[in-house]
Coordinates of C-alpha atoms in Angstrom, one line a residue:
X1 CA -25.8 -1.3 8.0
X2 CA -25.6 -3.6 5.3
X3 CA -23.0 -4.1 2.3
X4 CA -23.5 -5.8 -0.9
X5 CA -21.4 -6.2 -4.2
X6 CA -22.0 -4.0 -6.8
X7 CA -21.5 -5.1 -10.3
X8 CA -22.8 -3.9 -13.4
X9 CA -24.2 -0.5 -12.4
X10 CA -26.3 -2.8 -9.5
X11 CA -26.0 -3.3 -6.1
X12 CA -26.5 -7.3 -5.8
X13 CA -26.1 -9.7 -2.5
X14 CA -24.1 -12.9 -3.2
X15 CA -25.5 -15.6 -5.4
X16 CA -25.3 -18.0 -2.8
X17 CA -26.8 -15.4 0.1
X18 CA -23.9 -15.6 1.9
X19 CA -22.8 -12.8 4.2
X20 CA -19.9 -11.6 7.2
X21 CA -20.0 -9.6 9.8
X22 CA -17.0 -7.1 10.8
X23 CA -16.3 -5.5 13.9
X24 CA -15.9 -2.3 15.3
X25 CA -12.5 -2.7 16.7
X26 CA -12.5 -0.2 19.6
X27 CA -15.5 -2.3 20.8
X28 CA -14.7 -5.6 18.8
X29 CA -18.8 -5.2 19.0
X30 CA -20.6 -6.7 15.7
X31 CA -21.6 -3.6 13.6
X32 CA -22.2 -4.1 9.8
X33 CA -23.1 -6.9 7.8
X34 CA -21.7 -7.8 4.1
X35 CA -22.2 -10.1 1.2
X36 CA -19.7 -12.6 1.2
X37 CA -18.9 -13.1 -2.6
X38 CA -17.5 -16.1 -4.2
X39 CA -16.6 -17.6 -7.6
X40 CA -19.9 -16.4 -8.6
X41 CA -19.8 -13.2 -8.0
X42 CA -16.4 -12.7 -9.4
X43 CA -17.5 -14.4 -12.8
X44 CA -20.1 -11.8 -12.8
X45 CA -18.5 -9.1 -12.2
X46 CA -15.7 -10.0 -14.2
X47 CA -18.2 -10.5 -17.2
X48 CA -19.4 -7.1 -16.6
X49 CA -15.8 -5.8 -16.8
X50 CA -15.0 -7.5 -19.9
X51 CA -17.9 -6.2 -21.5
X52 CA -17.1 -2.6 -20.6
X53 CA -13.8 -3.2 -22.2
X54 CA -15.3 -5.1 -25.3
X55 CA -18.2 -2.9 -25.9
X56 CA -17.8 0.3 -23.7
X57 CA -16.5 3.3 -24.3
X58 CA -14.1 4.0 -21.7
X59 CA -11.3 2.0 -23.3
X60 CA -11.5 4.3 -26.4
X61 CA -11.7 7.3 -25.1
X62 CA -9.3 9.9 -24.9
X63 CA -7.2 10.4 -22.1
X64 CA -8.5 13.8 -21.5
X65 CA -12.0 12.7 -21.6
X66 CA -11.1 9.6 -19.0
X67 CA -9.4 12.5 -17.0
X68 CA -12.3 14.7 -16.6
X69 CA -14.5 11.9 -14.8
X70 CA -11.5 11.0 -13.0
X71 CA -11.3 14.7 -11.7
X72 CA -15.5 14.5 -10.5
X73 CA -14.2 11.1 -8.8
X74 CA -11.9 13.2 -6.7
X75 CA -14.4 15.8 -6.1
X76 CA -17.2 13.5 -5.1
X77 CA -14.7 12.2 -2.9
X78 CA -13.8 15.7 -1.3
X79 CA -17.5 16.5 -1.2
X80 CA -17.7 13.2 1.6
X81 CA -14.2 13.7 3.5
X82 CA -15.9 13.3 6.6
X83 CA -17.9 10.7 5.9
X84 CA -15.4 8.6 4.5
X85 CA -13.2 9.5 7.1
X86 CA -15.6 8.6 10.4
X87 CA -16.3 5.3 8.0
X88 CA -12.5 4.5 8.3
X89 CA -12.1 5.2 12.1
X90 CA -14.7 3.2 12.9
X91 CA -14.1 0.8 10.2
X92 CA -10.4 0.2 10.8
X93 CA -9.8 2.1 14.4
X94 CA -7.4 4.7 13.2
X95 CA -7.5 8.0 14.6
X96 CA -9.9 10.4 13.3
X97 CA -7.0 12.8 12.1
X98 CA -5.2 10.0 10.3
X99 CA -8.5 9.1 8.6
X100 CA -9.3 12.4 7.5
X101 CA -5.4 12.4 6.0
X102 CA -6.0 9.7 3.9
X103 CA -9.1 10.8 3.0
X104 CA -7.3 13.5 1.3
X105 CA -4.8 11.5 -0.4
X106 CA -7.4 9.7 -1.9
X107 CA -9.0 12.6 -3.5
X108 CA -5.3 13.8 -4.4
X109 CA -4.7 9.9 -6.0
X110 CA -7.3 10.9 -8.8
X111 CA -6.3 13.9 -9.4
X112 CA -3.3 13.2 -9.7
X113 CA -3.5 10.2 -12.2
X114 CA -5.7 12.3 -13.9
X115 CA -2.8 14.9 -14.7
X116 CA -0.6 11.7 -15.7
X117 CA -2.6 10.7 -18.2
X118 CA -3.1 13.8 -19.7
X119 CA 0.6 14.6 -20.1
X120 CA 1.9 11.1 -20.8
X121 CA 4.0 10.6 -24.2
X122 CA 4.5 7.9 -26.6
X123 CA 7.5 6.4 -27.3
X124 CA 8.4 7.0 -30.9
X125 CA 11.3 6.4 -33.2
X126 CA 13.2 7.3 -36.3
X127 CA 15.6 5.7 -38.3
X128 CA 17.1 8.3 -40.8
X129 CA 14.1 8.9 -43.2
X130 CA 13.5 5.3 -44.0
X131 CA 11.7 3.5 -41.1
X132 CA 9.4 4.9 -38.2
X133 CA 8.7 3.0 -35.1
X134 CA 6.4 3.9 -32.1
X135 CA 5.0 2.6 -29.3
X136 CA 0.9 2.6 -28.4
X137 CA 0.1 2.3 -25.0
X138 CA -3.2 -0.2 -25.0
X139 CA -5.6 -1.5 -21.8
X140 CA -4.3 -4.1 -20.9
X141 CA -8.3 -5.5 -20.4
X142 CA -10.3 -6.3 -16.9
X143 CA -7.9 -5.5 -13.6
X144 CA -8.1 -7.3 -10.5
X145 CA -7.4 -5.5 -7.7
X146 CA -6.8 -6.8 -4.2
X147 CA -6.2 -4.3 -1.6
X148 CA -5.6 -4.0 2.5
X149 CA -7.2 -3.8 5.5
X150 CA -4.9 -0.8 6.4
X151 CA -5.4 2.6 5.3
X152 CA -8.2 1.0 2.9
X153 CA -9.8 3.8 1.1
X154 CA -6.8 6.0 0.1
X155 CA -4.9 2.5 -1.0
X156 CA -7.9 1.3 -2.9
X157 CA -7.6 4.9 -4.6
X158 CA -4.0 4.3 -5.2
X159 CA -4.7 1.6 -7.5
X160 CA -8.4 2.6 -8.8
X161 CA -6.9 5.8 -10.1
X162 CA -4.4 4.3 -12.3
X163 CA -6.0 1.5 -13.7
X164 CA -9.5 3.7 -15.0
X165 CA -6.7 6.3 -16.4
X166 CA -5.3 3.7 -18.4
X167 CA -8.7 2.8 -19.5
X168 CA -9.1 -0.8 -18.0
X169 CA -12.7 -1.5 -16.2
X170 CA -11.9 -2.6 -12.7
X171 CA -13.1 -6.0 -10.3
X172 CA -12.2 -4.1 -6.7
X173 CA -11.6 -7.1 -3.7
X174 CA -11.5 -4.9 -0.5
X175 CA -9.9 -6.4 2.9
X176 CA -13.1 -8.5 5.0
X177 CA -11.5 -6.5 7.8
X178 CA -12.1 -3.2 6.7
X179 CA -15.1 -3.0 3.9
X180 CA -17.2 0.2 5.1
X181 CA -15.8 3.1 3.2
X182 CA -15.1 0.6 0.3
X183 CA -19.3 1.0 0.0
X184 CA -19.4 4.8 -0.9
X185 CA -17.4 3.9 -4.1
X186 CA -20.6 2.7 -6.0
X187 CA -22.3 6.5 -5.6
X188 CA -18.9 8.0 -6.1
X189 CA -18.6 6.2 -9.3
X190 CA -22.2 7.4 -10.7
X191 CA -22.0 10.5 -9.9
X192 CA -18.8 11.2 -11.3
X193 CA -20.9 9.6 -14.4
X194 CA -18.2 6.7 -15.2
X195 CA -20.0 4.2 -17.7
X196 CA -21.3 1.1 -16.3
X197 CA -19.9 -2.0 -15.9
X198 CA -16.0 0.2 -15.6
X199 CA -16.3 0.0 -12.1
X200 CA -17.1 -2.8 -10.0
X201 CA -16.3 -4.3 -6.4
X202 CA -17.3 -7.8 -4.8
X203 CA -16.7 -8.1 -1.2
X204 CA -15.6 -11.3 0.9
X205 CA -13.0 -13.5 2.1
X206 CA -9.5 -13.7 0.6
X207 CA -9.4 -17.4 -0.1
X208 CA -12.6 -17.3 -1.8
X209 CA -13.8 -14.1 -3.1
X210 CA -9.9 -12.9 -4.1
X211 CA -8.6 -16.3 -5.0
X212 CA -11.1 -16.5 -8.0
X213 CA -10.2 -13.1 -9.1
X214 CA -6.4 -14.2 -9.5
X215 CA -7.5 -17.4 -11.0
X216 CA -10.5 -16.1 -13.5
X217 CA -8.6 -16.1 -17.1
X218 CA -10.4 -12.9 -18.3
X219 CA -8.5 -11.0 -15.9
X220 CA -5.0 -10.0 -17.2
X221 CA -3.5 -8.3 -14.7
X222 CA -3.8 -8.2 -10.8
X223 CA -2.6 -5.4 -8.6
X224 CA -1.9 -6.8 -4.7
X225 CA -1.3 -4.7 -1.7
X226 CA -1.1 -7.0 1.2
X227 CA 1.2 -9.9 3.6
X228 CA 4.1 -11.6 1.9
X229 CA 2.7 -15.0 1.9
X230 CA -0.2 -14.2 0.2
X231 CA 1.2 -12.6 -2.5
X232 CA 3.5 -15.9 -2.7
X233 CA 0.3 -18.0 -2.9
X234 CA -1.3 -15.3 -5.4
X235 CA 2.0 -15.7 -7.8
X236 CA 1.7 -19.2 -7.7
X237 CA -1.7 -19.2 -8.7
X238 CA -1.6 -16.5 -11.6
X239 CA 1.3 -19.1 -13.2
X240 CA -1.1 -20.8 -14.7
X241 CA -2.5 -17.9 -16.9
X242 CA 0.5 -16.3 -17.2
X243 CA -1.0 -12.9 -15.6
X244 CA 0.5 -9.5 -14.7
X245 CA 1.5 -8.8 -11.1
X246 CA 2.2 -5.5 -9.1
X247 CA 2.4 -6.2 -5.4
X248 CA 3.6 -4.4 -2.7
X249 CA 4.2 -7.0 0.4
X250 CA 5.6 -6.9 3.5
X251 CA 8.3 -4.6 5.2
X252 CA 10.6 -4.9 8.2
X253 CA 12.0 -1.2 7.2
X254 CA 15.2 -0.1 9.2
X255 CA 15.7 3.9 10.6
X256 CA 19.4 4.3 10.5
X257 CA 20.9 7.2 13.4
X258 CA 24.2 7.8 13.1
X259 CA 25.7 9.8 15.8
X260 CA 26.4 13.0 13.5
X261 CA 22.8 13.4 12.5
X262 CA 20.0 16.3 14.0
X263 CA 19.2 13.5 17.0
X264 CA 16.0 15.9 17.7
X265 CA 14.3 15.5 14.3
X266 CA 15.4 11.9 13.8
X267 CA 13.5 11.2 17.1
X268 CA 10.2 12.7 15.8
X269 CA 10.9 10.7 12.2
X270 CA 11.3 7.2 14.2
X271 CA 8.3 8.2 16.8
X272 CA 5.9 9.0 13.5
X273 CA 7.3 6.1 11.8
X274 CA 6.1 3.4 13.6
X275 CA 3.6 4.1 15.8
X276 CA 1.4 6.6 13.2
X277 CA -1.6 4.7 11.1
X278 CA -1.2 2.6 14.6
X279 CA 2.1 1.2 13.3
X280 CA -0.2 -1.1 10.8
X281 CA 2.1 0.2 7.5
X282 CA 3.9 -1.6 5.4
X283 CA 6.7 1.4 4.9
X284 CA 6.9 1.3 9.2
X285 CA 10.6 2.3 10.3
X286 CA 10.0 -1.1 12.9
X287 CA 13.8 -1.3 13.4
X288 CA 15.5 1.4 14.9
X289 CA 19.8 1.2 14.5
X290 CA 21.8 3.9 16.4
X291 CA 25.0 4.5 16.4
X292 CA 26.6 3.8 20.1
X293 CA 27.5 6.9 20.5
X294 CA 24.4 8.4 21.4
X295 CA 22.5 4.8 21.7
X296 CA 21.4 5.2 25.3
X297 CA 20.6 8.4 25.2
X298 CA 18.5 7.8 22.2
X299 CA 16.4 4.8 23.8
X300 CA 15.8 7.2 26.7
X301 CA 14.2 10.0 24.6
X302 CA 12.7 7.3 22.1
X303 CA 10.8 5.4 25.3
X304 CA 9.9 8.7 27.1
X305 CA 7.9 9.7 24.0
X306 CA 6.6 6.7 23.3
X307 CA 5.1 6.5 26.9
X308 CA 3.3 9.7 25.8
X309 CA 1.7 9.0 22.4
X310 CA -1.8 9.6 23.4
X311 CA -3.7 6.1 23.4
X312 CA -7.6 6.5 23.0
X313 CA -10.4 6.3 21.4
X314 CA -10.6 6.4 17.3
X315 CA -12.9 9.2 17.5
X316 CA -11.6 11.6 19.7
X317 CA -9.2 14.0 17.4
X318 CA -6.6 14.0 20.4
X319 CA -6.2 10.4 19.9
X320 CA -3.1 9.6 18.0
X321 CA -2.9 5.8 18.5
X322 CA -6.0 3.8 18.0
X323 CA -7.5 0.6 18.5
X324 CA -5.7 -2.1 16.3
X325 CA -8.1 -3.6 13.3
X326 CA -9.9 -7.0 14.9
X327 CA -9.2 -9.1 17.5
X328 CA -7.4 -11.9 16.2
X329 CA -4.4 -9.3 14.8
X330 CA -4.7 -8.0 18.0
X331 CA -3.3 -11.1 19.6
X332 CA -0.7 -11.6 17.5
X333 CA 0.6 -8.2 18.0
X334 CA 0.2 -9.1 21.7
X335 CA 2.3 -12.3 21.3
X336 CA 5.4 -10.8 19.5
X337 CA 5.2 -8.6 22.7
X338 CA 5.6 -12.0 24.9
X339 CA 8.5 -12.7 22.4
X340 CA 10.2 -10.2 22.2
X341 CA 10.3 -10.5 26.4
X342 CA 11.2 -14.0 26.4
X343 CA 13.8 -13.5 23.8
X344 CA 15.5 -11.8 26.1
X345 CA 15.2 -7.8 24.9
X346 CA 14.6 -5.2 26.9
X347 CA 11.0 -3.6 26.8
X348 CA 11.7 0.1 28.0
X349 CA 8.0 1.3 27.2
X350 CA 4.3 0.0 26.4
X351 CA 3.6 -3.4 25.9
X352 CA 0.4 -3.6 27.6
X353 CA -2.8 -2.8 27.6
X354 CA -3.8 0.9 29.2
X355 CA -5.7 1.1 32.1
X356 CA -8.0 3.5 30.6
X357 CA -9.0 1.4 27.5
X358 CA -10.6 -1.8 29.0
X359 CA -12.2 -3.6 26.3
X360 CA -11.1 -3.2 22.3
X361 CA -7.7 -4.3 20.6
X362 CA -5.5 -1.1 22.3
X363 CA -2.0 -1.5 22.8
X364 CA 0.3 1.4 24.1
X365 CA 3.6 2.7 21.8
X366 CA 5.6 -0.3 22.5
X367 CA 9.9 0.0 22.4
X368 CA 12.3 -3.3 22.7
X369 CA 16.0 -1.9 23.1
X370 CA 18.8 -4.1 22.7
X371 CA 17.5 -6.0 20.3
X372 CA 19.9 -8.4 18.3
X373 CA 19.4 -9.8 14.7
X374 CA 18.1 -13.4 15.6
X375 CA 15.4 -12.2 17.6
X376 CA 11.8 -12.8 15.7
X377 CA 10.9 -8.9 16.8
X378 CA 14.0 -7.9 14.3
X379 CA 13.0 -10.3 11.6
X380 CA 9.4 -10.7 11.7
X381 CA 6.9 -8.0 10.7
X382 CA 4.8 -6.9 13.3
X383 CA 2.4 -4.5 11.8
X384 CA 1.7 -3.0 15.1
X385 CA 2.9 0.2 17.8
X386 CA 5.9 -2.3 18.5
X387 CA 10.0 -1.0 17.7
X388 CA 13.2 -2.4 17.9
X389 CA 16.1 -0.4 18.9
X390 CA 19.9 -2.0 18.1
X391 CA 23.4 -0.5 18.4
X392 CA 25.8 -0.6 15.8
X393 CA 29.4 0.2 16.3
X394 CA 30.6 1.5 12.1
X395 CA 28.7 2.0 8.7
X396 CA 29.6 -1.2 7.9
X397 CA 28.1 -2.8 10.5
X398 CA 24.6 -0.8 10.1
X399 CA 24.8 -1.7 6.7
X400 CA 24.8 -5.3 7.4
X401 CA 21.8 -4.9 9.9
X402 CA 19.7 -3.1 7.5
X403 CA 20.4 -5.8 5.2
X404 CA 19.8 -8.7 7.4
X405 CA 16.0 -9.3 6.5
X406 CA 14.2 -11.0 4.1
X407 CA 12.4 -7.7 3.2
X408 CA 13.1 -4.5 1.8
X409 CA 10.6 -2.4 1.1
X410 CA 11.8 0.8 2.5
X411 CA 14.3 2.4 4.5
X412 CA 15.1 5.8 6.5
X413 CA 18.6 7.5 7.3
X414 CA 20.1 9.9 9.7
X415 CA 23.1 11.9 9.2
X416 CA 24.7 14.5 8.1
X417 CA 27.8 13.2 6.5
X418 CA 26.7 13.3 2.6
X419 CA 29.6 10.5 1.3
X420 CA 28.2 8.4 3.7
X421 CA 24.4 9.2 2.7
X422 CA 25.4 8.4 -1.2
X423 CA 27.4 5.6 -0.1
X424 CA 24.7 4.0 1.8
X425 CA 21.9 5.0 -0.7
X426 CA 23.2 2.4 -3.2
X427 CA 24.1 -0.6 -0.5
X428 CA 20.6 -0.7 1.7
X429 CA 18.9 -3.5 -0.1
X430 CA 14.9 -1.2 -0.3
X431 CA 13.2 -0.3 -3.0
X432 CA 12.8 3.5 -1.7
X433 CA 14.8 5.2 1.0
X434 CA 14.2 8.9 2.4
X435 CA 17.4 10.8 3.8
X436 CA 16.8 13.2 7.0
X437 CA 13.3 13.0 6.1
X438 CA 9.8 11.1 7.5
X439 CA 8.2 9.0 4.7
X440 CA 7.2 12.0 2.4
X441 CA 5.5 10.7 -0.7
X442 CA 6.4 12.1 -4.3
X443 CA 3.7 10.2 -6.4
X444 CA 5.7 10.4 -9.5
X445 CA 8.2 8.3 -8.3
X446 CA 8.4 4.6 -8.6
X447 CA 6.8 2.8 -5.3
X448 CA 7.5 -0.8 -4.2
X449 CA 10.2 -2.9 -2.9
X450 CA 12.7 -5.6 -3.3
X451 CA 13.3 -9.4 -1.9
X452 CA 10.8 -10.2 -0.1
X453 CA 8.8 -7.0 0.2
X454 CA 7.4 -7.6 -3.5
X455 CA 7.7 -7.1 -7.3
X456 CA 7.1 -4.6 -9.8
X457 CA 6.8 -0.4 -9.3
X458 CA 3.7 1.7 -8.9
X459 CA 3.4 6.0 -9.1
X460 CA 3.8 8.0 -12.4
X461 CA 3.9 6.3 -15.8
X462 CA 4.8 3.6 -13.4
X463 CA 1.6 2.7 -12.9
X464 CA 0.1 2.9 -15.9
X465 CA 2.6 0.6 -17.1
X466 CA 0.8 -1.8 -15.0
X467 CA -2.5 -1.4 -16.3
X468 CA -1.2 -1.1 -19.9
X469 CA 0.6 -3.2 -23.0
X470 CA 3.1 -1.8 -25.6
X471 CA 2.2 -1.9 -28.7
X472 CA 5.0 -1.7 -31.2
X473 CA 4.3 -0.4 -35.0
X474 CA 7.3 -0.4 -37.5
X475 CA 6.2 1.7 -40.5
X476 CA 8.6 1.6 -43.7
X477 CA 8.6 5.0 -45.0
X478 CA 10.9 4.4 -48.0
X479 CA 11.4 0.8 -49.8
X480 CA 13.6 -0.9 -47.7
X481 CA 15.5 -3.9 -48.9
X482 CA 14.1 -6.9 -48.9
X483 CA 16.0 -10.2 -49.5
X484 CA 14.6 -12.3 -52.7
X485 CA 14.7 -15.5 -51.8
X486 CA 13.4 -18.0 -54.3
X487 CA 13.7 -15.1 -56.8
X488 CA 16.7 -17.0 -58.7

């Protein structure tokens, strides 16, 4: 199978020729070639963009209207769940059922957005009966959106949706790693009869293909999903035109226990949490704390069930940990393994490779218990079936461990006592946090971190603040006083 860019309503190879090959990761066998784009490609499809905006209609059309294609987009979508979803497994490595989950959340994405925009108010207002001000929401022009190799289709959904609703044509930079399902959004796109040039996606390497769609000038705005360092080197080079940002980064997220809380459920919520979507999530609860009360008792439960998360292949619907996405992440899963070991923690289940699963980047559900805060396995994001367990003595002290990372993205909390819970909720340095709950997702609320787990909020009117600029008119509706100056 081959992969090209598609820009302008046409599918087009690379203006140099130029092409990459991805992997199936539970083979790591060569299985689809792709145009590799460069600064070419993204000045043409970035022209195509801007003319969509300049000339088209989608920027002046009603939200309603925008929100009917937007609903054919998420039917189109549901009318290929299993395609896109045996793209993704095969793609990416995740298990069949996972894929065929975010396969429905990205239908749900445009559905959603398209009920946002529908319902969405201006701002206006009134001062006594002499002034009137409100607010327009306007396109902010051409986005540039950058998204993972994790979860890709439902993630490039999550900031497709958005951005059309607000009425900006779209540049889409999927992850090299993970490019397959990215290809069904061309047909999608027609189908659901969105005019040309709204949509359009270039495929190819970060530091080429993405680093000219942060630095092309007719691009106002960029929406990142991705590793903390790269959205460090993508902020540095969207100084120079002053752009937009929105990125989500990295996450070390901690999964508080306290000895009061339902120990049964909050063993299923830290089993789920990290070794689900093969523990490649930004939102993973990687650092277990608990209480030392019920500490050893919880590592024995927590490494008895992670030596039975069922390891297999990505397309066998038992399977509920895959193959990791290429090679080279792979080993560096594999060494924070050798380093958490030689750090001196205290691996109490996986860490190898199973027996079964010969060849392919498959890793079993990996625990480290006594893990203390200047190991790299507590700092350092993983992004793999690997977890750190820690005791803590008082809330204080959990506090300061959930605390004692550079990120803060989310976080997840177990216990009953609700002074505590409140208490807590306002001290754990995340941008989100779920109480005696798994990561359920409200999409109205306000998604992203803090520190070093990124900048700005996405879901809701969120979102289409993003993608759109405030537009302030002050209307005079009596004669208002106007000092004379010169008038003497």
């Amino acid at each position: 199978m081959n992969l090209e860019h598609y820009i302008g309503g046409a599918h087009v190879p690379s203006v140099t020729g130029a092409t990459f090959t991805a992997l199936e990761p539970a083979t790591n066998k060569p299985y689809l070639t792709v145009s590799a784009g460069g600064p070419e490609d993204i000045a043409a499809a970035v022209a195509a963009a801007r003319t969509a905006f300049t000339e088209g209609p989608w920027p002046k059309m009603t939200g309603e209207q925008r929100a009917a294609v937007l609903r054919r987009i998420a039917a189109a979508i549901e009318s290929r769940d299993d395609e896109i979803a045996a793209r993704e497994c095969r793609d990416t490595g995740l298990p069949i059922t996972q894929a065929r989950g975010q396969a429905h959340r990205a239908a749900h994405n445009f559905r959603f957005f398209a009920d946002v925009i529908t319902t969405l108010g201006e701002e206006v207002y009134r001062v006594a009966s002499a002034q009137l001000n409100y607010v327009l929401r306007k396109p902010v022009g051409v986005a540039g959106l950058i998204t993972p190799w994790n979860t890709p289709f439902m993630l490039e959904t999550w900031k497709l949706a958005p951005a059309l609703a607000a009425g900006c044509p779209v540049v889409l930079k999927p992850a090299e790693w993970s490019p397959a399902s990215a290809g069904l959004l061309p047909e999608i796109m027609e189908e659901a009869g969105l005019p040309t040039g709204v949509f359009n996606l270039v495929h190819g390497i970060g530091e080429d293909a993405g680093a000219a769609l942060v630095a092309h000038p007719d691009v106002p705005v960029i929406s990142f999903t991705g590793e903390t360092t790269t959205g460090q080197i993508i902020m540095r080079n969207a100084a120079d035109n002053l752009k937009a940002l929105s990125m989500e980064l990295g996450g070390k997220s901690p999964l508080l226990v306290f000895a009061d809380a339902d120990l049964d459920r909050a063993l299923d919520a830290a089993v789920f949490g990290v070794f689900s979507l093969n523990g490649e999530r930004c939102t993973a609860s990687s650092r277990v704390l608990v209480q030392e009360e019920v500490y050893d008792e919880f590592v024995e439960r927590l490494a008895a069930r992670a030596s039975r998360v069922k390891v297999g292949a990505p397309s066998d619907p038992a399977t509920e940990l895959g193959a990791l996405i290429h090679p080279e992440h792979y080993e560096r899963v594999m060494e924070y393994v050798r380093i958490g070991t030689e750090e001196g923690a205290r691996l109490v289940a996986g860490g190898e490779r199973p027996a079964h699963l010969p060849e392919g980047n498959f890793l079993g559900a990996t625990v480290f218990a006594d893990v203390t805060p200047k190991m790299r396995i507590f700092q350092e994001e993983i992004f793999g079936p690997v977890v750190s367990v820690t005791p803590f003595s008082t809330e204080a002290e959990a506090l300061e461990l959930a605390n004692a990372t550079r990120y803060g993205l989310a976080a997840y909390l177990w216990t009953n006592d609700l002074r505590r819970t409140h208490r807590l909720a306002q001290s754990i340095e995340a941008g989100m946090m779920w109480v005696n709950s798994q990561n359920v997702r409200d999409l109205r609320t306000p998604f992203g971190g803090v520190k070093a787990s990124g900048l700005g909020r996405e879901g809701g009117h969120h979102s289409i603040d993003v993608y759109t600029e405030a537009h302030i008119v002050h209307l005079a509706t009596e004669d208002l006083p106007i000092p004379r100056f010169g008038a003497a």
